[in-house]
PDB file of C-alpha atoms in Angstrom:
ATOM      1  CA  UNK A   1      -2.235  -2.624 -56.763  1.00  0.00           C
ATOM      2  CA  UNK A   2      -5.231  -0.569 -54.992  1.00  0.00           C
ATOM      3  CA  UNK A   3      -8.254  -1.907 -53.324  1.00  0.00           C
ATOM      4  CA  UNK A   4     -10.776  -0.914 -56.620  1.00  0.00           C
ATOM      5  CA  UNK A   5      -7.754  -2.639 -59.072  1.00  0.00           C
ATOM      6  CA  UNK A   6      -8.502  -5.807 -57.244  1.00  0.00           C
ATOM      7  CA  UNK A   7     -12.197  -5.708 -57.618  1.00  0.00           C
ATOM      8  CA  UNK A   8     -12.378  -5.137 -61.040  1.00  0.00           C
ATOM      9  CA  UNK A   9      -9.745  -8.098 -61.655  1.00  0.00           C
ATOM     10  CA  UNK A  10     -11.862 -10.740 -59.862  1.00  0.00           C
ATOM     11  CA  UNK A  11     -15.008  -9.093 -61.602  1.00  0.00           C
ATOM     12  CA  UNK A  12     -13.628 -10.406 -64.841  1.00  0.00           C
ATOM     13  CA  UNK A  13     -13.928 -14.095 -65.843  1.00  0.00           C
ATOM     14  CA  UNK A  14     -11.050 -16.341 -65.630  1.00  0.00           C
ATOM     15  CA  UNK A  15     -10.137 -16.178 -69.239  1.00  0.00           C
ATOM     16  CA  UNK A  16     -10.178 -12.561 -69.469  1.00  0.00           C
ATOM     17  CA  UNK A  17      -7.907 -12.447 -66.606  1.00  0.00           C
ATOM     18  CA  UNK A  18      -5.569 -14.538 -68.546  1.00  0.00           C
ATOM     19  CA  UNK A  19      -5.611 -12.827 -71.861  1.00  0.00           C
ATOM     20  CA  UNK A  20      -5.265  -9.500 -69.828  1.00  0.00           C
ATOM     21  CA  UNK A  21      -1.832 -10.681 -68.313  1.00  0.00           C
ATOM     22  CA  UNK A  22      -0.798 -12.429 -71.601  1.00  0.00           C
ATOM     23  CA  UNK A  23      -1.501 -10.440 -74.487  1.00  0.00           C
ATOM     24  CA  UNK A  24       2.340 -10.184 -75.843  1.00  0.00           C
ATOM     25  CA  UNK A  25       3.391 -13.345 -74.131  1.00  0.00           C
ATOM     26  CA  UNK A  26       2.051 -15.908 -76.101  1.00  0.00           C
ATOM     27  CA  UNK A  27       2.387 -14.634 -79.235  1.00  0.00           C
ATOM     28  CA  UNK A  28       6.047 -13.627 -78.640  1.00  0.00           C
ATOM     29  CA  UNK A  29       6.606 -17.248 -77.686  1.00  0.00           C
ATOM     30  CA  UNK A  30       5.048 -18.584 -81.146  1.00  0.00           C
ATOM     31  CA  UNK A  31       7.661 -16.114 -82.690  1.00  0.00           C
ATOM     32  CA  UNK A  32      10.515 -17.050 -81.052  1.00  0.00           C
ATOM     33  CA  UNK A  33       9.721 -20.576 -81.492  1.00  0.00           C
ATOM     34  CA  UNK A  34       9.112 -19.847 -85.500  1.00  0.00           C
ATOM     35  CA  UNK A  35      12.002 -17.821 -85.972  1.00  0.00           C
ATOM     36  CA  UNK A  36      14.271 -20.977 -84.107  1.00  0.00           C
ATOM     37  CA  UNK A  37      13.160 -23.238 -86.386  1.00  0.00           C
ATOM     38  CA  UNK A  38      13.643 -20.906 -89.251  1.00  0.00           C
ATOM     39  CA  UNK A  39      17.119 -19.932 -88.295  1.00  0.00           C
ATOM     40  CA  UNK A  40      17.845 -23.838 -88.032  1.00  0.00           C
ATOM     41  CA  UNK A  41      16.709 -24.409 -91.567  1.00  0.00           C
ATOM     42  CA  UNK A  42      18.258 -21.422 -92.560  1.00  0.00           C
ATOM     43  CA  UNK A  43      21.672 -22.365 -91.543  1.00  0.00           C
ATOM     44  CA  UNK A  44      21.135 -25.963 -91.563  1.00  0.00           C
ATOM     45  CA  UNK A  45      20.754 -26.045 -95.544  1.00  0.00           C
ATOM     46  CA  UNK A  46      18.042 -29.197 -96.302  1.00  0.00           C
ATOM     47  CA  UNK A  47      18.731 -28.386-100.002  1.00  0.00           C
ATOM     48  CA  UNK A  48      22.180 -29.730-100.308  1.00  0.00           C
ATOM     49  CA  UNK A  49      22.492 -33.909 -99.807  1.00  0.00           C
ATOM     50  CA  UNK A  50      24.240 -35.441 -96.655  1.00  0.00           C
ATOM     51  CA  UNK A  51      23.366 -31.807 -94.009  1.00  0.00           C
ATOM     52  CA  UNK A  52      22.036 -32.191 -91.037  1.00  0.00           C
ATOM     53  CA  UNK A  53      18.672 -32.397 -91.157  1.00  0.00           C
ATOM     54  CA  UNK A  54      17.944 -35.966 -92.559  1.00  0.00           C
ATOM     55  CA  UNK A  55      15.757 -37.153 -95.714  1.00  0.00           C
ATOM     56  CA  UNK A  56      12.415 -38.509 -95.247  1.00  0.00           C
ATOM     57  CA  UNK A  57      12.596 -41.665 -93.155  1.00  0.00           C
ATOM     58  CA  UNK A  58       9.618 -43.162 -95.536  1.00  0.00           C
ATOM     59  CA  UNK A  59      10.750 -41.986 -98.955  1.00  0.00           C
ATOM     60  CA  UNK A  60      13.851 -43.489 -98.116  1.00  0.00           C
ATOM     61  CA  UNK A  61      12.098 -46.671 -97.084  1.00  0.00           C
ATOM     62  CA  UNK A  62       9.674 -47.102 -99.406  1.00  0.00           C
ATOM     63  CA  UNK A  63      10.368 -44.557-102.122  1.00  0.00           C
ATOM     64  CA  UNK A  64       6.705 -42.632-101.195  1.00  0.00           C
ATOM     65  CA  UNK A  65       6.400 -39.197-100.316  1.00  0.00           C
ATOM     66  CA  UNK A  66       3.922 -38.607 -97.286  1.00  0.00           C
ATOM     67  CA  UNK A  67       2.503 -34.971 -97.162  1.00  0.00           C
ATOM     68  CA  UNK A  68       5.401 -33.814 -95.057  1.00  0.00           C
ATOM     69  CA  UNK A  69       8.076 -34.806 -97.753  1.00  0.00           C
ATOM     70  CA  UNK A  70       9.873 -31.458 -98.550  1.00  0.00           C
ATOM     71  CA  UNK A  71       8.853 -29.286 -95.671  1.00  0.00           C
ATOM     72  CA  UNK A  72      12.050 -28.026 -94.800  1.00  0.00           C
ATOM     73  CA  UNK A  73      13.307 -27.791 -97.793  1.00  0.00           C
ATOM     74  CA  UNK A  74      10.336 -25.331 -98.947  1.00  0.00           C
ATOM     75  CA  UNK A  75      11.244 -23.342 -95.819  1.00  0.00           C
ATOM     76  CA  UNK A  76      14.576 -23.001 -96.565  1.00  0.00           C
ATOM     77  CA  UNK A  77      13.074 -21.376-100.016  1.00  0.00           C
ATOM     78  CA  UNK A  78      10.588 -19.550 -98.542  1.00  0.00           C
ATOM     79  CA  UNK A  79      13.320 -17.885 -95.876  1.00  0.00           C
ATOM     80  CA  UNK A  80      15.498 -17.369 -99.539  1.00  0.00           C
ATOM     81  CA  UNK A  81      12.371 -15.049-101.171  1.00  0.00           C
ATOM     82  CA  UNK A  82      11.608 -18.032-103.803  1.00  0.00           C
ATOM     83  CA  UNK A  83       7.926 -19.108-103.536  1.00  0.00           C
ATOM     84  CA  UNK A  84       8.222 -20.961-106.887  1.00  0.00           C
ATOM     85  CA  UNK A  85      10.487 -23.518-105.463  1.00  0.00           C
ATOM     86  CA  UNK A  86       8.741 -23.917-101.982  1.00  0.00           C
ATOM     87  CA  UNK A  87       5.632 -24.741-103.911  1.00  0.00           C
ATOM     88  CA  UNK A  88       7.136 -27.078-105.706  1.00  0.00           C
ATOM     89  CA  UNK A  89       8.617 -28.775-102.503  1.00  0.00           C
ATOM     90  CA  UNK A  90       5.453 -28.911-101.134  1.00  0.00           C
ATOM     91  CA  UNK A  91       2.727 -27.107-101.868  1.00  0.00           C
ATOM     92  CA  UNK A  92       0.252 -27.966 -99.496  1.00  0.00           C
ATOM     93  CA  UNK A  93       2.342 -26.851 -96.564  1.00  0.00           C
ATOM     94  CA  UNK A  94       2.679 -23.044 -98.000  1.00  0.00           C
ATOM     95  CA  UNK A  95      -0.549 -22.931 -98.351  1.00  0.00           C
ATOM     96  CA  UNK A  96      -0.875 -23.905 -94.493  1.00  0.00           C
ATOM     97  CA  UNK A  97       1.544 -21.697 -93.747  1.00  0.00           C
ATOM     98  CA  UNK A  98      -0.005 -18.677 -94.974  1.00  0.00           C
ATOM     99  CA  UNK A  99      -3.683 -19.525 -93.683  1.00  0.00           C
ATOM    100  CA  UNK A 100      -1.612 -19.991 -90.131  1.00  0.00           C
ATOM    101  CA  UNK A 101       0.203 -16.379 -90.625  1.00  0.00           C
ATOM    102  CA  UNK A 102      -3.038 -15.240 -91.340  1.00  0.00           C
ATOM    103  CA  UNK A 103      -4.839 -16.971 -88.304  1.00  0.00           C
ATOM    104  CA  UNK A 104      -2.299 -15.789 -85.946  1.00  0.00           C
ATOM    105  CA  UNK A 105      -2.134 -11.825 -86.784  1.00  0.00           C
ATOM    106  CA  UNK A 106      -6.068 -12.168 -87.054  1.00  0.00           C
ATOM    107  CA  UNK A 107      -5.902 -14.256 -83.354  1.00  0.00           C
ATOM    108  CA  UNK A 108      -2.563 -11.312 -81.861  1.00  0.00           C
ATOM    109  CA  UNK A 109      -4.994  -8.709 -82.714  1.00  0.00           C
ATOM    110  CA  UNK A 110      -7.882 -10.040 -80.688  1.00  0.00           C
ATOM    111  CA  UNK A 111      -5.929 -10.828 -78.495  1.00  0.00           C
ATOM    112  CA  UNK A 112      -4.638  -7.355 -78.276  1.00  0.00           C
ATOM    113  CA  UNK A 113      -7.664  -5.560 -78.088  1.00  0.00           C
ATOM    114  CA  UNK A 114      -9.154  -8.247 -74.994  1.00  0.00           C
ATOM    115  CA  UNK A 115     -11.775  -9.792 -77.834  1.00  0.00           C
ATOM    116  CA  UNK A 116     -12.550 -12.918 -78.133  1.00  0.00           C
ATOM    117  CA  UNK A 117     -12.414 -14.422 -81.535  1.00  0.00           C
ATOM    118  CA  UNK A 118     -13.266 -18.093 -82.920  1.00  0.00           C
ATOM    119  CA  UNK A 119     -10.860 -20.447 -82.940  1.00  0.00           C
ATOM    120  CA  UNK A 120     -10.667 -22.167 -86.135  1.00  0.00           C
ATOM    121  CA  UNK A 121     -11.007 -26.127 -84.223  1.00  0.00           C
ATOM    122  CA  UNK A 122     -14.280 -24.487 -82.858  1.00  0.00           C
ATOM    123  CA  UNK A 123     -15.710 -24.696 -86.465  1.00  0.00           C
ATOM    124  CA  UNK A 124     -17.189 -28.312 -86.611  1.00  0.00           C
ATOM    125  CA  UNK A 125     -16.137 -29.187 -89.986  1.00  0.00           C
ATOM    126  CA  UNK A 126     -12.054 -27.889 -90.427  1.00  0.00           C
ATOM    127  CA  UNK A 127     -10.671 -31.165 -88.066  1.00  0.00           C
ATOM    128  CA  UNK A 128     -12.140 -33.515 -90.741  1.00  0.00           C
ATOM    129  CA  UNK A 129     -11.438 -31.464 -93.287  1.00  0.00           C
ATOM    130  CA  UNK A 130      -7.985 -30.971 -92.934  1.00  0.00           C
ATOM    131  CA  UNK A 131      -7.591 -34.383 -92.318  1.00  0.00           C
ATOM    132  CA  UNK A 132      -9.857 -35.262 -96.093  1.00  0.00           C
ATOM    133  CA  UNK A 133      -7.011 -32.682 -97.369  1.00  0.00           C
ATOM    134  CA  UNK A 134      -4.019 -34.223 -96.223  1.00  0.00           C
ATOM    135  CA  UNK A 135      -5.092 -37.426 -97.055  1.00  0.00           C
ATOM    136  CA  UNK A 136      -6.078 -35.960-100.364  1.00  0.00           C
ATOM    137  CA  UNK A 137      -2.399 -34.218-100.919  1.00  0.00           C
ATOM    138  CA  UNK A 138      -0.724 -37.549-100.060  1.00  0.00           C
ATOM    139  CA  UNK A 139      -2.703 -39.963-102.652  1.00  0.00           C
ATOM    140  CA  UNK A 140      -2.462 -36.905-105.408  1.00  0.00           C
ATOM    141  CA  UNK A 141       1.198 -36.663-104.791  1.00  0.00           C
ATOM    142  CA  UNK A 142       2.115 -40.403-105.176  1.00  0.00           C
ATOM    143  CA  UNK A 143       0.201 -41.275-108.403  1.00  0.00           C
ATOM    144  CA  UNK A 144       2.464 -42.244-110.992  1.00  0.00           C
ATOM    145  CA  UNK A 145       0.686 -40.417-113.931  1.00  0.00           C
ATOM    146  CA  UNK A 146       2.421 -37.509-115.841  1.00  0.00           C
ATOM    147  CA  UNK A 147       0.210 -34.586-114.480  1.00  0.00           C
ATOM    148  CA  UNK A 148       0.919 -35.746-110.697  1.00  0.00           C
ATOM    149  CA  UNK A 149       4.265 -36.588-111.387  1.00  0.00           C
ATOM    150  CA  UNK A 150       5.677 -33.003-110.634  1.00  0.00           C
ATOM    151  CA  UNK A 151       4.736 -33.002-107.609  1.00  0.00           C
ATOM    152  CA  UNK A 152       7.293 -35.456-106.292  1.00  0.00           C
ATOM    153  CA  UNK A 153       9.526 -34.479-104.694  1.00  0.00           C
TER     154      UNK A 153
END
């Protein structure tokens, strides 16, 4: 590195130094990570009974579904092309899953071009209100009424 390299690097702020050395790396971890898990799902099959990946440890229990119930199995449909049957698995979670692809090309970009962006925990109100959601997802889902009933899974 030269002498006026140097300079400018410790003119920059500490987090601009960062996202300068690290614009492909942490994105091309959250990849690899992603595609594991879908290659896991993939070949691990949650749609057939007795595989490898086990049921839900409380629908088993206590015959409820919690807002996770279903999550790998609407991967494993999602990796297969069918978005009908992942939203019936669980629809809450491809709806996540899309506002998270979303987030994360819109957060790569930034990141690509040295911007900052906002984070979406900075915005005071989506903690609480993911939390109201989920909660939301999880009473809806269990009530034994014939609307609400389809979306057990």
């Amino acid at each position: 590195m030269t002498g006026a390299a140097r300079a400018t690097d410790r003119s920059l702020p500490a987090a601009l130094q960062a996202v300068a050395r690290h614009r492909i790396g942490g994105p091309a971890a959250i990849l690899a990570g992603v595609s594991a898990i879908g290659a896991a799902v993939w070949f691990a099959d949650p749609t057939t009974p007795g595989g490898i990946i086990p049921p839900c440890p409380l629908n088993s229990l206590l015959h409820v579904n919690c807002p996770g119930c279903g999550v790998s199995r609407a991967i494993y449909h999602l990796l297969h092309g069918d978005v009908v049957a992942a939203l019936h698995h669980n629809a809450l979670f491809v709806i996540v899953l899309g506002l998270s692809a979303v987030g994360f090309v819109t957060y790569s970009v930034g990141l690509w071009r040295g911007r900052r962006h906002r984070r979406w925990y900075e915005v005071r109100s989506v903690p609480i209100s993911l939390v109201v959601i989920t909660l939301a997802w999880f009473v809806i889902r269990n009530i034994p009424v014939e609307p609400f009933t389809g979306l057990k899974v």
